[in-house]
Amino acid sequence: MSGPDVNLVLRSTRVVTPEGTRPAAVAVAGGTIDAVLPYDTEAPAGARLEDFGDDVLLPGLVDTHVHVNDPGRTEWEGFWTATRAAAAGGITTLLDMPLNSLPPTTTVGNLRTKQQVAAPKAHVDTGFWGGAIPSNVKDLRPLYEAGVFGFKCFLSPSGVEEFPELDQEQLARSMAEIAGFGGLLIVHAEDPHHLADAPQRPGPAYADFLASRPRDAENTAIEGLIAHAKRLNARVHVLHLSSSDALPLIAAAKREGVRVTVESCPHFLTLTAEEVPDGATEFKCCPPIREAANQDALWAGLADGTIDCIVSDHSPCTTDLKTPDFASAWGGISSLQLGLPAIWTEARRRGHSLDDVVRWMSAGPAALAGLTRKGAIEAGRDADFAVLAPEATFTVDPAELFHRNQVTAYAGKTLHGVVRSSWLRGVRIASDGVLAEPTGRLLERDH
């Protein structure tokens, strides 16, 4: 057994490593993975052995797209509830989005406020994105130096007045500033002109809502974003891709060496427009859930590497904001606790493996954010794990979720994959839905 300080050994017949899934024993010393060893390696004297049998040992998931809304709109969510839901769902690291909280993360002072609120409540490791808005170009470098992982902007209205969108000139100015210090700009890419020109018919009909957020709005915004990134040699990331039409554009840009990455989300990959009942605004998000054929193309984009990762875009609200009118209801899907089983259920149906899921939901987001200690079971990484029973099923009962508001588009769905436990730096933080006291740390970008 490696290393004299090994105090914990985790063993499974199925351990997902960067080299593939195999029987292994994972030795942990001081919260770090010391070695990945043959399955029957004997644990050293004094080390605790945890044998998971045939349950799968995965690296803890990394979710780089979570709206925690704390402080300021804590009735929508909060660090305590969000990080408990994350831990119960196998997520051991999350990054908080800079808006829907008050204040938004647009200055160093506002970042410090968020950190202060999060520190005692975090059940998982938690980092922060900064925000790029028209008035804060001067704040971007100081925020970066204060440890944010990059900057989020909107190209169309965000839904909250304290986080205004960037026009094309402001986008170029912010992107140039961020590129100047080697930062990352992550973008909600919907073109405001296409949205303004689309038919706006309020009411409960999902078809009317879908028509109000056309694919062209995404495609045009992404095309413009790629052009700016190419000209400025900037690093950009497309958030929550829902239009599969944009995949050829993104693939071509990547081939040309443009530094663009892209994510999609469980709801775009597992839910379809055809199944959304009228008035069921728990399914409302922007950009929207599109048709089944579009979903098939998104899965093809995952399979060929055009889409780099899958993250939740967990964007909760209070129940009363989910009115039956798709035009006025708050847009956002609550899925933090359910992303892994939702994706695994669909992935296995489509012939993908848990190795693929780990690449998309752990390694990919960790690489996006530069979290070099997260995202893989290999020596030198944090001992963050999820233990999954992949053949087991459960039916989603909203009342059993740790989200502050038990509203979810997955209610009543039967999913494959039960998270048995989650581990953070070698400590079990969730076990069969029972949470330990919070031990999450606040993360800053590696300087």
Tab-separated table of C-alpha atoms in Angstrom:
chain	number	residue	atom	x	y	z
A	1	MET	CA	0.000	0.000	0.000
A	2	SER	CA	1.330	3.409	-0.960
A	3	GLY	CA	2.384	6.185	1.421
A	4	PRO	CA	2.867	5.940	5.205
A	5	ASP	CA	-0.009	8.398	5.903
A	6	VAL	CA	-2.828	6.420	4.266
A	7	ASN	CA	-5.790	6.485	6.662
A	8	LEU	CA	-8.622	5.369	4.378
A	9	VAL	CA	-9.030	2.834	1.583
A	10	LEU	CA	-12.134	2.772	-0.624
A	11	ARG	CA	-12.694	-0.391	-2.634
A	12	SER	CA	-15.123	-1.284	-5.415
A	13	THR	CA	-15.319	-3.738	-8.276
A	14	ARG	CA	-16.141	-0.705	-10.456
A	15	VAL	CA	-13.984	2.395	-10.003
A	16	VAL	CA	-14.207	5.016	-12.779
A	17	THR	CA	-10.675	6.266	-13.475
A	18	PRO	CA	-9.301	8.322	-16.391
A	19	GLU	CA	-8.065	5.021	-17.879
A	20	GLY	CA	-11.489	3.389	-17.642
A	21	THR	CA	-13.635	1.501	-15.156
A	22	ARG	CA	-11.950	-1.319	-13.271
A	23	PRO	CA	-11.809	-3.042	-9.875
A	24	ALA	CA	-9.539	-0.961	-7.644
A	25	ALA	CA	-8.640	0.147	-4.147
A	26	VAL	CA	-8.265	3.901	-3.702
A	27	ALA	CA	-5.871	4.928	-0.943
A	28	VAL	CA	-6.521	8.294	0.737
A	29	ALA	CA	-4.054	10.253	2.873
A	30	GLY	CA	-4.882	13.621	4.425
A	31	GLY	CA	-7.914	14.184	2.213
A	32	THR	CA	-5.979	13.547	-1.009
A	33	ILE	CA	-5.936	10.473	-3.254
A	34	ASP	CA	-2.590	8.847	-2.552
A	35	ALA	CA	-2.795	5.998	-5.065
A	36	VAL	CA	-5.173	3.901	-7.146
A	37	LEU	CA	-4.155	0.315	-6.533
A	38	PRO	CA	-5.185	-3.226	-7.492
A	39	TYR	CA	-8.496	-4.260	-5.982
A	40	ASP	CA	-7.112	-6.860	-3.582
A	41	THR	CA	-4.338	-4.649	-2.155
A	42	GLU	CA	-4.358	-4.995	1.604
A	43	ALA	CA	-5.163	-1.868	3.620
A	44	PRO	CA	-2.297	-0.763	5.888
A	45	ALA	CA	-2.563	-1.181	9.642
A	46	GLY	CA	-4.711	1.543	11.164
A	47	ALA	CA	-6.382	2.520	7.877
A	48	ARG	CA	-10.162	2.243	7.576
A	49	LEU	CA	-11.428	0.085	4.733
A	50	GLU	CA	-14.739	0.903	3.030
A	51	ASP	CA	-15.836	-1.787	0.584
A	52	PHE	CA	-18.655	-0.744	-1.753
A	53	GLY	CA	-19.027	-4.115	-3.414
A	54	ASP	CA	-20.378	-3.665	-6.952
A	55	ASP	CA	-21.596	-0.084	-6.420
A	56	VAL	CA	-19.628	2.277	-8.656
A	57	LEU	CA	-17.048	4.663	-7.206
A	58	LEU	CA	-17.041	7.873	-9.271
A	59	PRO	CA	-15.109	11.090	-8.827
A	60	GLY	CA	-17.372	13.629	-7.140
A	61	LEU	CA	-19.298	15.612	-9.742
A	62	VAL	CA	-18.427	19.241	-10.460
A	63	ASP	CA	-21.333	21.582	-11.242
A	64	THR	CA	-20.122	24.910	-12.598
A	65	HIS	CA	-23.597	26.392	-13.184
A	66	VAL	CA	-25.650	26.847	-10.008
A	67	HIS	CA	-27.833	29.791	-9.004
A	68	VAL	CA	-27.724	29.753	-5.204
A	69	ASN	CA	-29.427	33.185	-4.864
A	70	ASP	CA	-27.888	33.820	-1.451
A	71	PRO	CA	-27.939	36.430	0.061
A	72	GLY	CA	-30.903	38.506	-1.063
A	73	ARG	CA	-33.274	35.935	-2.556
A	74	THR	CA	-32.751	33.162	-0.054
A	75	GLU	CA	-36.434	32.254	-0.161
A	76	TRP	CA	-35.577	30.952	-3.669
A	77	GLU	CA	-32.639	28.795	-2.516
A	78	GLY	CA	-29.551	29.358	-0.319
A	79	PHE	CA	-26.099	27.916	0.346
A	80	TRP	CA	-27.382	25.577	3.072
A	81	THR	CA	-30.128	23.980	0.960
A	82	ALA	CA	-28.301	24.084	-2.390
A	83	THR	CA	-25.148	22.434	-1.078
A	84	ARG	CA	-27.148	19.765	0.774
A	85	ALA	CA	-28.984	18.964	-2.471
A	86	ALA	CA	-25.638	18.861	-4.284
A	87	ALA	CA	-24.103	16.473	-1.741
A	88	ALA	CA	-27.158	14.203	-1.842
A	89	GLY	CA	-26.861	14.108	-5.645
A	90	GLY	CA	-23.167	13.185	-5.809
A	91	ILE	CA	-21.906	16.722	-6.510
A	92	THR	CA	-18.922	17.638	-4.344
A	93	THR	CA	-17.946	20.956	-5.969
A	94	LEU	CA	-20.138	23.744	-7.296
A	95	LEU	CA	-19.616	27.210	-8.699
A	96	ASP	CA	-22.204	29.859	-7.879
A	97	MET	CA	-23.532	32.153	-10.592
A	98	PRO	CA	-23.159	35.903	-10.023
A	99	LEU	CA	-26.823	36.882	-10.348
A	100	ASN	CA	-30.186	36.355	-8.645
A	101	SER	CA	-28.486	37.099	-5.348
A	102	LEU	CA	-28.481	40.604	-3.894
A	103	PRO	CA	-25.863	41.888	-4.260
A	104	PRO	CA	-24.724	40.359	-7.581
A	105	THR	CA	-21.060	39.301	-7.782
A	106	THR	CA	-19.967	42.330	-9.817
A	107	THR	CA	-17.472	43.922	-7.396
A	108	VAL	CA	-14.895	42.566	-4.957
A	109	GLY	CA	-16.975	43.873	-2.052
A	110	ASN	CA	-20.004	41.948	-3.280
A	111	LEU	CA	-17.890	38.804	-3.691
A	112	ARG	CA	-16.705	39.113	-0.084
A	113	THR	CA	-20.338	39.437	1.057
A	114	LYS	CA	-21.214	36.213	-0.764
A	115	GLN	CA	-18.202	34.372	0.631
A	116	GLN	CA	-19.065	35.445	4.160
A	117	VAL	CA	-22.613	34.138	3.782
A	118	ALA	CA	-21.505	30.865	2.144
A	119	ALA	CA	-18.640	29.896	4.456
A	120	PRO	CA	-20.587	28.426	7.395
A	121	LYS	CA	-23.287	26.814	5.218
A	122	ALA	CA	-21.358	24.985	2.484
A	123	HIS	CA	-21.712	21.199	2.539
A	124	VAL	CA	-19.611	20.952	-0.647
A	125	ASP	CA	-16.657	22.944	-1.958
A	126	THR	CA	-17.969	26.185	-3.409
A	127	GLY	CA	-16.455	28.743	-5.779
A	128	PHE	CA	-17.809	31.839	-7.486
A	129	TRP	CA	-18.158	33.318	-10.939
A	130	GLY	CA	-17.935	37.074	-11.322
A	131	GLY	CA	-20.379	39.048	-13.435
A	132	ALA	CA	-19.691	41.252	-16.460
A	133	ILE	CA	-22.279	44.039	-16.781
A	134	PRO	CA	-22.111	47.350	-18.704
A	135	SER	CA	-20.881	49.370	-15.717
A	136	ASN	CA	-18.134	47.171	-14.247
A	137	VAL	CA	-15.276	46.799	-16.746
A	138	LYS	CA	-13.019	48.431	-14.121
A	139	ASP	CA	-14.008	45.742	-11.592
A	140	LEU	CA	-13.166	42.721	-13.739
A	141	ARG	CA	-9.428	42.488	-13.066
A	142	PRO	CA	-9.811	43.107	-9.301
A	143	LEU	CA	-12.484	40.375	-9.162
A	144	TYR	CA	-10.185	38.005	-11.035
A	145	GLU	CA	-7.352	38.740	-8.645
A	146	ALA	CA	-9.773	38.137	-5.752
A	147	GLY	CA	-10.291	34.563	-6.997
A	148	VAL	CA	-13.417	34.365	-9.177
A	149	PHE	CA	-13.218	31.618	-11.803
A	150	GLY	CA	-14.284	33.811	-14.712
A	151	PHE	CA	-17.104	36.118	-15.707
A	152	LYS	CA	-20.692	35.609	-16.779
A	153	CYS	CA	-22.582	37.939	-19.074
A	154	PHE	CA	-25.955	38.023	-20.801
A	155	LEU	CA	-26.586	39.176	-24.366
A	156	SER	CA	-30.350	39.498	-23.717
A	157	PRO	CA	-32.227	40.568	-20.558
A	158	SER	CA	-31.295	38.424	-17.556
A	159	GLY	CA	-34.663	38.646	-15.813
A	160	VAL	CA	-33.303	40.727	-12.907
A	161	GLU	CA	-32.687	44.457	-13.226
A	162	GLU	CA	-29.496	44.517	-11.149
A	163	PHE	CA	-27.716	42.347	-13.755
A	164	PRO	CA	-28.177	44.077	-17.149
A	165	GLU	CA	-27.123	42.525	-20.444
A	166	LEU	CA	-24.197	43.613	-22.647
A	167	ASP	CA	-24.719	44.985	-26.145
A	168	GLN	CA	-22.211	44.010	-28.840
A	169	GLU	CA	-19.891	46.943	-28.149
A	170	GLN	CA	-19.950	46.312	-24.399
A	171	LEU	CA	-19.387	42.594	-25.027
A	172	ALA	CA	-16.278	43.357	-27.073
A	173	ARG	CA	-14.974	45.759	-24.415
A	174	SER	CA	-15.484	43.297	-21.550
A	175	MET	CA	-14.097	40.410	-23.590
A	176	ALA	CA	-10.975	42.388	-24.495
A	177	GLU	CA	-10.409	43.321	-20.843
A	178	ILE	CA	-10.844	39.704	-19.686
A	179	ALA	CA	-8.642	38.337	-22.486
A	180	GLY	CA	-5.982	40.856	-21.436
A	181	PHE	CA	-5.459	39.044	-18.129
A	182	GLY	CA	-6.130	35.535	-19.441
A	183	GLY	CA	-9.609	35.122	-17.997
A	184	LEU	CA	-12.669	33.219	-19.171
A	185	LEU	CA	-15.958	34.785	-20.294
A	186	ILE	CA	-19.041	32.566	-19.998
A	187	VAL	CA	-22.047	33.727	-21.985
A	188	HIS	CA	-25.825	33.395	-21.964
A	189	ALA	CA	-26.080	33.523	-25.744
A	190	GLU	CA	-29.503	34.566	-27.013
A	191	ASP	CA	-29.728	37.467	-29.476
A	192	PRO	CA	-32.104	40.192	-28.195
A	193	HIS	CA	-33.213	41.253	-31.696
A	194	HIS	CA	-34.352	37.744	-32.618
A	195	LEU	CA	-36.177	37.503	-29.304
A	196	ALA	CA	-37.870	40.870	-29.895
A	197	ASP	CA	-38.973	39.797	-33.378
A	198	ALA	CA	-40.379	36.446	-32.220
A	199	PRO	CA	-44.131	36.070	-31.629
A	200	GLN	CA	-45.051	36.832	-28.013
A	201	ARG	CA	-48.266	35.096	-27.019
A	202	PRO	CA	-48.770	34.872	-23.252
A	203	GLY	CA	-50.697	31.982	-21.776
A	204	PRO	CA	-50.339	28.346	-20.754
A	205	ALA	CA	-49.451	26.867	-24.179
A	206	TYR	CA	-45.879	25.549	-24.264
A	207	ALA	CA	-45.826	25.784	-28.079
A	208	ASP	CA	-46.327	29.565	-27.793
A	209	PHE	CA	-43.468	29.890	-25.319
A	210	LEU	CA	-41.188	27.785	-27.518
A	211	ALA	CA	-41.960	30.032	-30.496
A	212	SER	CA	-40.976	33.076	-28.404
A	213	ARG	CA	-37.387	31.764	-27.897
A	214	PRO	CA	-36.404	30.594	-31.403
A	215	ARG	CA	-33.237	28.678	-32.209
A	216	ASP	CA	-32.110	31.577	-34.399
A	217	ALA	CA	-31.670	33.692	-31.264
A	218	GLU	CA	-29.087	31.210	-29.950
A	219	ASN	CA	-27.452	30.550	-33.304
A	220	THR	CA	-26.948	34.256	-34.118
A	221	ALA	CA	-25.622	35.071	-30.645
A	222	ILE	CA	-23.155	32.178	-30.764
A	223	GLU	CA	-21.988	33.156	-34.250
A	224	GLY	CA	-21.277	36.699	-33.023
A	225	LEU	CA	-19.566	35.433	-29.886
A	226	ILE	CA	-17.251	33.211	-31.921
A	227	ALA	CA	-16.369	36.136	-34.211
A	228	HIS	CA	-15.412	38.321	-31.225
A	229	ALA	CA	-13.423	35.496	-29.611
A	230	LYS	CA	-11.528	34.846	-32.837
A	231	ARG	CA	-10.664	38.526	-33.331
A	232	LEU	CA	-9.571	39.050	-29.707
A	233	ASN	CA	-8.022	35.595	-29.163
A	234	ALA	CA	-10.275	35.387	-26.128
A	235	ARG	CA	-11.419	32.320	-24.223
A	236	VAL	CA	-15.221	32.011	-24.201
A	237	HIS	CA	-17.738	29.440	-23.037
A	238	VAL	CA	-21.308	29.021	-24.266
A	239	LEU	CA	-23.712	28.399	-21.404
A	240	HIS	CA	-26.688	25.987	-21.492
A	241	LEU	CA	-26.750	25.213	-25.216
A	242	SER	CA	-30.229	24.167	-26.300
A	243	SER	CA	-30.171	24.750	-30.086
A	244	SER	CA	-28.455	21.871	-31.857
A	245	ASP	CA	-28.305	24.063	-34.997
A	246	ALA	CA	-25.321	25.854	-33.445
A	247	LEU	CA	-23.213	22.683	-33.164
A	248	PRO	CA	-21.662	22.896	-36.673
A	249	LEU	CA	-20.665	26.535	-35.983
A	250	ILE	CA	-19.031	25.559	-32.709
A	251	ALA	CA	-17.291	22.505	-34.179
A	252	ALA	CA	-15.904	24.601	-37.055
A	253	ALA	CA	-14.653	27.260	-34.635
A	254	LYS	CA	-12.906	24.642	-32.516
A	255	ARG	CA	-11.216	23.212	-35.614
A	256	GLU	CA	-9.971	26.708	-36.472
A	257	GLY	CA	-8.418	27.050	-33.040
A	258	VAL	CA	-10.969	29.487	-31.599
A	259	ARG	CA	-10.922	29.045	-27.830
A	260	VAL	CA	-14.586	28.190	-27.368
A	261	THR	CA	-16.163	25.548	-25.137
A	262	VAL	CA	-19.808	24.684	-24.609
A	263	GLU	CA	-22.048	23.063	-22.024
A	264	SER	CA	-25.532	21.627	-22.092
A	265	CYS	CA	-27.865	20.664	-19.250
A	266	PRO	CA	-29.829	17.642	-18.051
A	267	HIS	CA	-33.177	19.197	-18.983
A	268	PHE	CA	-32.162	19.704	-22.631
A	269	LEU	CA	-30.802	16.155	-22.783
A	270	THR	CA	-33.596	14.290	-21.001
A	271	LEU	CA	-36.826	16.301	-21.449
A	272	THR	CA	-38.548	17.222	-24.714
A	273	ALA	CA	-40.961	19.936	-25.844
A	274	GLU	CA	-43.423	17.276	-26.927
A	275	GLU	CA	-43.902	16.060	-23.347
A	276	VAL	CA	-44.380	19.455	-21.629
A	277	PRO	CA	-48.021	19.837	-20.544
A	278	ASP	CA	-49.662	23.212	-21.054
A	279	GLY	CA	-49.404	25.346	-17.924
A	280	ALA	CA	-46.562	23.202	-16.509
A	281	THR	CA	-44.109	26.063	-16.006
A	282	GLU	CA	-41.787	23.915	-13.879
A	283	PHE	CA	-40.462	23.080	-17.385
A	284	LYS	CA	-39.814	26.749	-18.287
A	285	CYS	CA	-36.228	27.806	-18.816
A	286	CYS	CA	-34.393	30.157	-21.173
A	287	PRO	CA	-33.283	29.037	-23.693
A	288	PRO	CA	-36.130	26.497	-23.766
A	289	ILE	CA	-36.449	22.729	-23.808
A	290	ARG	CA	-36.758	21.901	-27.515
A	291	GLU	CA	-38.026	19.011	-29.614
A	292	ALA	CA	-36.912	15.367	-29.480
A	293	ALA	CA	-35.032	15.583	-32.811
A	294	ASN	CA	-33.044	18.532	-31.455
A	295	GLN	CA	-32.226	16.468	-28.361
A	296	ASP	CA	-30.887	13.620	-30.501
A	297	ALA	CA	-28.513	16.083	-32.187
A	298	LEU	CA	-27.329	17.411	-28.804
A	299	TRP	CA	-26.440	13.844	-27.765
A	300	ALA	CA	-24.497	13.460	-31.008
A	301	GLY	CA	-22.641	16.675	-30.100
A	302	LEU	CA	-21.747	15.191	-26.722
A	303	ALA	CA	-20.590	11.948	-28.303
A	304	ASP	CA	-18.282	13.693	-30.788
A	305	GLY	CA	-16.855	16.144	-28.235
A	306	THR	CA	-18.390	19.354	-29.616
A	307	ILE	CA	-20.208	19.747	-26.285
A	308	ASP	CA	-17.615	19.721	-23.502
A	309	CYS	CA	-19.664	19.206	-20.365
A	310	ILE	CA	-23.057	18.849	-18.694
A	311	VAL	CA	-23.996	21.095	-15.749
A	312	SER	CA	-27.311	21.749	-14.033
A	313	ASP	CA	-28.141	25.439	-14.528
A	314	HIS	CA	-30.077	24.921	-11.304
A	315	SER	CA	-32.209	28.084	-11.227
A	316	PRO	CA	-34.891	27.727	-8.566
A	317	CYS	CA	-37.588	30.085	-7.348
A	318	THR	CA	-40.514	30.100	-4.948
A	319	THR	CA	-43.566	28.097	-5.947
A	320	ASP	CA	-45.723	31.185	-6.479
A	321	LEU	CA	-43.420	32.458	-9.266
A	322	LYS	CA	-44.201	29.364	-11.342
A	323	THR	CA	-47.571	30.709	-12.495
A	324	PRO	CA	-49.364	28.732	-15.247
A	325	ASP	CA	-48.571	31.504	-17.779
A	326	PHE	CA	-45.340	30.645	-19.608
A	327	ALA	CA	-44.735	34.314	-20.468
A	328	SER	CA	-44.773	35.594	-16.885
A	329	ALA	CA	-43.557	32.558	-14.887
A	330	TRP	CA	-39.964	32.571	-13.625
A	331	GLY	CA	-37.708	30.653	-15.993
A	332	GLY	CA	-35.499	28.055	-14.378
A	333	ILE	CA	-35.286	24.302	-13.788
A	334	SER	CA	-34.466	22.860	-10.378
A	335	SER	CA	-32.337	19.772	-10.859
A	336	LEU	CA	-29.251	20.014	-8.661
A	337	GLN	CA	-29.953	16.788	-6.768
A	338	LEU	CA	-31.183	14.886	-9.823
A	339	GLY	CA	-28.695	15.649	-12.602
A	340	LEU	CA	-26.630	12.478	-12.262
A	341	PRO	CA	-29.519	9.975	-12.322
A	342	ALA	CA	-31.364	11.973	-15.000
A	343	ILE	CA	-28.349	11.949	-17.320
A	344	TRP	CA	-27.382	8.365	-16.497
A	345	THR	CA	-30.935	7.174	-17.251
A	346	GLU	CA	-30.824	8.696	-20.736
A	347	ALA	CA	-27.137	7.942	-21.358
A	348	ARG	CA	-27.529	4.221	-20.671
A	349	ARG	CA	-30.587	4.120	-22.932
A	350	ARG	CA	-28.458	5.608	-25.707
A	351	GLY	CA	-25.575	3.185	-25.188
A	352	HIS	CA	-23.214	5.451	-23.244
A	353	SER	CA	-21.193	4.358	-20.221
A	354	LEU	CA	-20.569	5.851	-16.803
A	355	ASP	CA	-17.088	6.713	-18.080
A	356	ASP	CA	-18.826	9.078	-20.530
A	357	VAL	CA	-21.025	10.548	-17.794
A	358	VAL	CA	-17.971	11.200	-15.603
A	359	ARG	CA	-16.202	12.879	-18.508
A	360	TRP	CA	-19.176	15.166	-19.066
A	361	MET	CA	-20.181	15.874	-15.445
A	362	SER	CA	-16.908	15.757	-13.504
A	363	ALA	CA	-13.751	15.960	-15.622
A	364	GLY	CA	-15.232	18.403	-18.155
A	365	PRO	CA	-16.547	21.027	-15.731
A	366	ALA	CA	-13.378	20.732	-13.603
A	367	ALA	CA	-11.249	21.425	-16.686
A	368	LEU	CA	-13.459	24.357	-17.691
A	369	ALA	CA	-12.950	26.058	-14.337
A	370	GLY	CA	-9.293	25.066	-13.938
A	371	LEU	CA	-10.056	22.959	-10.857
A	372	THR	CA	-6.937	20.823	-11.128
A	373	ARG	CA	-7.595	18.940	-7.862
A	374	LYS	CA	-11.107	17.895	-8.887
A	375	GLY	CA	-12.700	15.768	-11.578
A	376	ALA	CA	-10.828	12.443	-11.530
A	377	ILE	CA	-9.888	9.481	-9.362
A	378	GLU	CA	-6.109	9.655	-9.631
A	379	ALA	CA	-3.194	10.336	-7.307
A	380	GLY	CA	-2.836	13.951	-6.211
A	381	ARG	CA	-6.494	14.902	-6.608
A	382	ASP	CA	-8.858	15.661	-3.743
A	383	ALA	CA	-10.486	12.528	-2.351
A	384	ASP	CA	-13.941	13.569	-3.575
A	385	PHE	CA	-16.238	10.702	-4.547
A	386	ALA	CA	-19.791	9.677	-5.307
A	387	VAL	CA	-20.917	6.094	-4.772
A	388	LEU	CA	-23.622	5.122	-7.248
A	389	ALA	CA	-25.868	2.090	-7.547
A	390	PRO	CA	-26.367	2.411	-11.318
A	391	GLU	CA	-28.896	-0.388	-11.781
A	392	ALA	CA	-31.126	0.733	-8.891
A	393	THR	CA	-34.138	2.919	-9.683
A	394	PHE	CA	-36.255	5.444	-7.802
A	395	THR	CA	-39.252	7.616	-8.582
A	396	VAL	CA	-38.761	11.349	-8.058
A	397	ASP	CA	-40.829	12.664	-5.153
A	398	PRO	CA	-40.359	16.457	-4.898
A	399	ALA	CA	-40.983	16.305	-1.138
A	400	GLU	CA	-37.798	14.247	-0.705
A	401	LEU	CA	-35.527	16.818	-2.383
A	402	PHE	CA	-33.235	19.074	-0.361
A	403	HIS	CA	-33.871	22.079	-2.653
A	404	ARG	CA	-35.540	24.879	-0.678
A	405	ASN	CA	-38.573	24.809	-2.983
A	406	GLN	CA	-39.750	21.343	-3.976
A	407	VAL	CA	-40.647	22.235	-7.551
A	408	THR	CA	-39.096	20.081	-10.263
A	409	ALA	CA	-39.749	19.113	-13.860
A	410	TYR	CA	-38.682	15.557	-12.935
A	411	ALA	CA	-41.565	14.902	-10.501
A	412	GLY	CA	-42.941	11.391	-10.949
A	413	LYS	CA	-40.174	10.234	-13.284
A	414	THR	CA	-38.499	6.898	-12.568
A	415	LEU	CA	-34.728	7.258	-12.875
A	416	HIS	CA	-31.792	4.858	-12.865
A	417	GLY	CA	-28.903	5.493	-10.494
A	418	VAL	CA	-29.198	5.888	-6.727
A	419	VAL	CA	-26.466	7.926	-5.035
A	420	ARG	CA	-25.534	5.890	-1.956
A	421	SER	CA	-22.979	8.314	-0.537
A	422	SER	CA	-20.793	11.328	-1.279
A	423	TRP	CA	-17.308	12.016	0.048
A	424	LEU	CA	-15.392	15.295	0.297
A	425	ARG	CA	-11.638	15.078	0.892
A	426	GLY	CA	-12.016	11.596	2.358
A	427	VAL	CA	-14.954	12.435	4.647
A	428	ARG	CA	-18.429	11.009	4.032
A	429	ILE	CA	-20.730	14.048	3.699
A	430	ALA	CA	-23.928	12.277	2.598
A	431	SER	CA	-25.105	8.720	3.142
A	432	ASP	CA	-28.473	7.432	1.870
A	433	GLY	CA	-29.922	10.929	2.079
A	434	VAL	CA	-28.523	11.730	5.538
A	435	LEU	CA	-26.232	14.774	5.541
A	436	ALA	CA	-23.243	15.422	7.790
A	437	GLU	CA	-22.435	18.850	9.204
A	438	PRO	CA	-21.040	21.229	6.549
A	439	THR	CA	-17.321	20.853	5.800
A	440	GLY	CA	-17.183	22.455	2.356
A	441	ARG	CA	-14.436	24.960	1.638
A	442	LEU	CA	-14.619	28.159	-0.352
A	443	LEU	CA	-12.550	27.805	-3.499
A	444	GLU	CA	-10.623	30.447	-5.390
A	445	ARG	CA	-9.155	30.153	-8.838
A	446	ASP	CA	-5.588	28.817	-8.861
A	447	HIS	CA	-3.395	31.870	-9.198
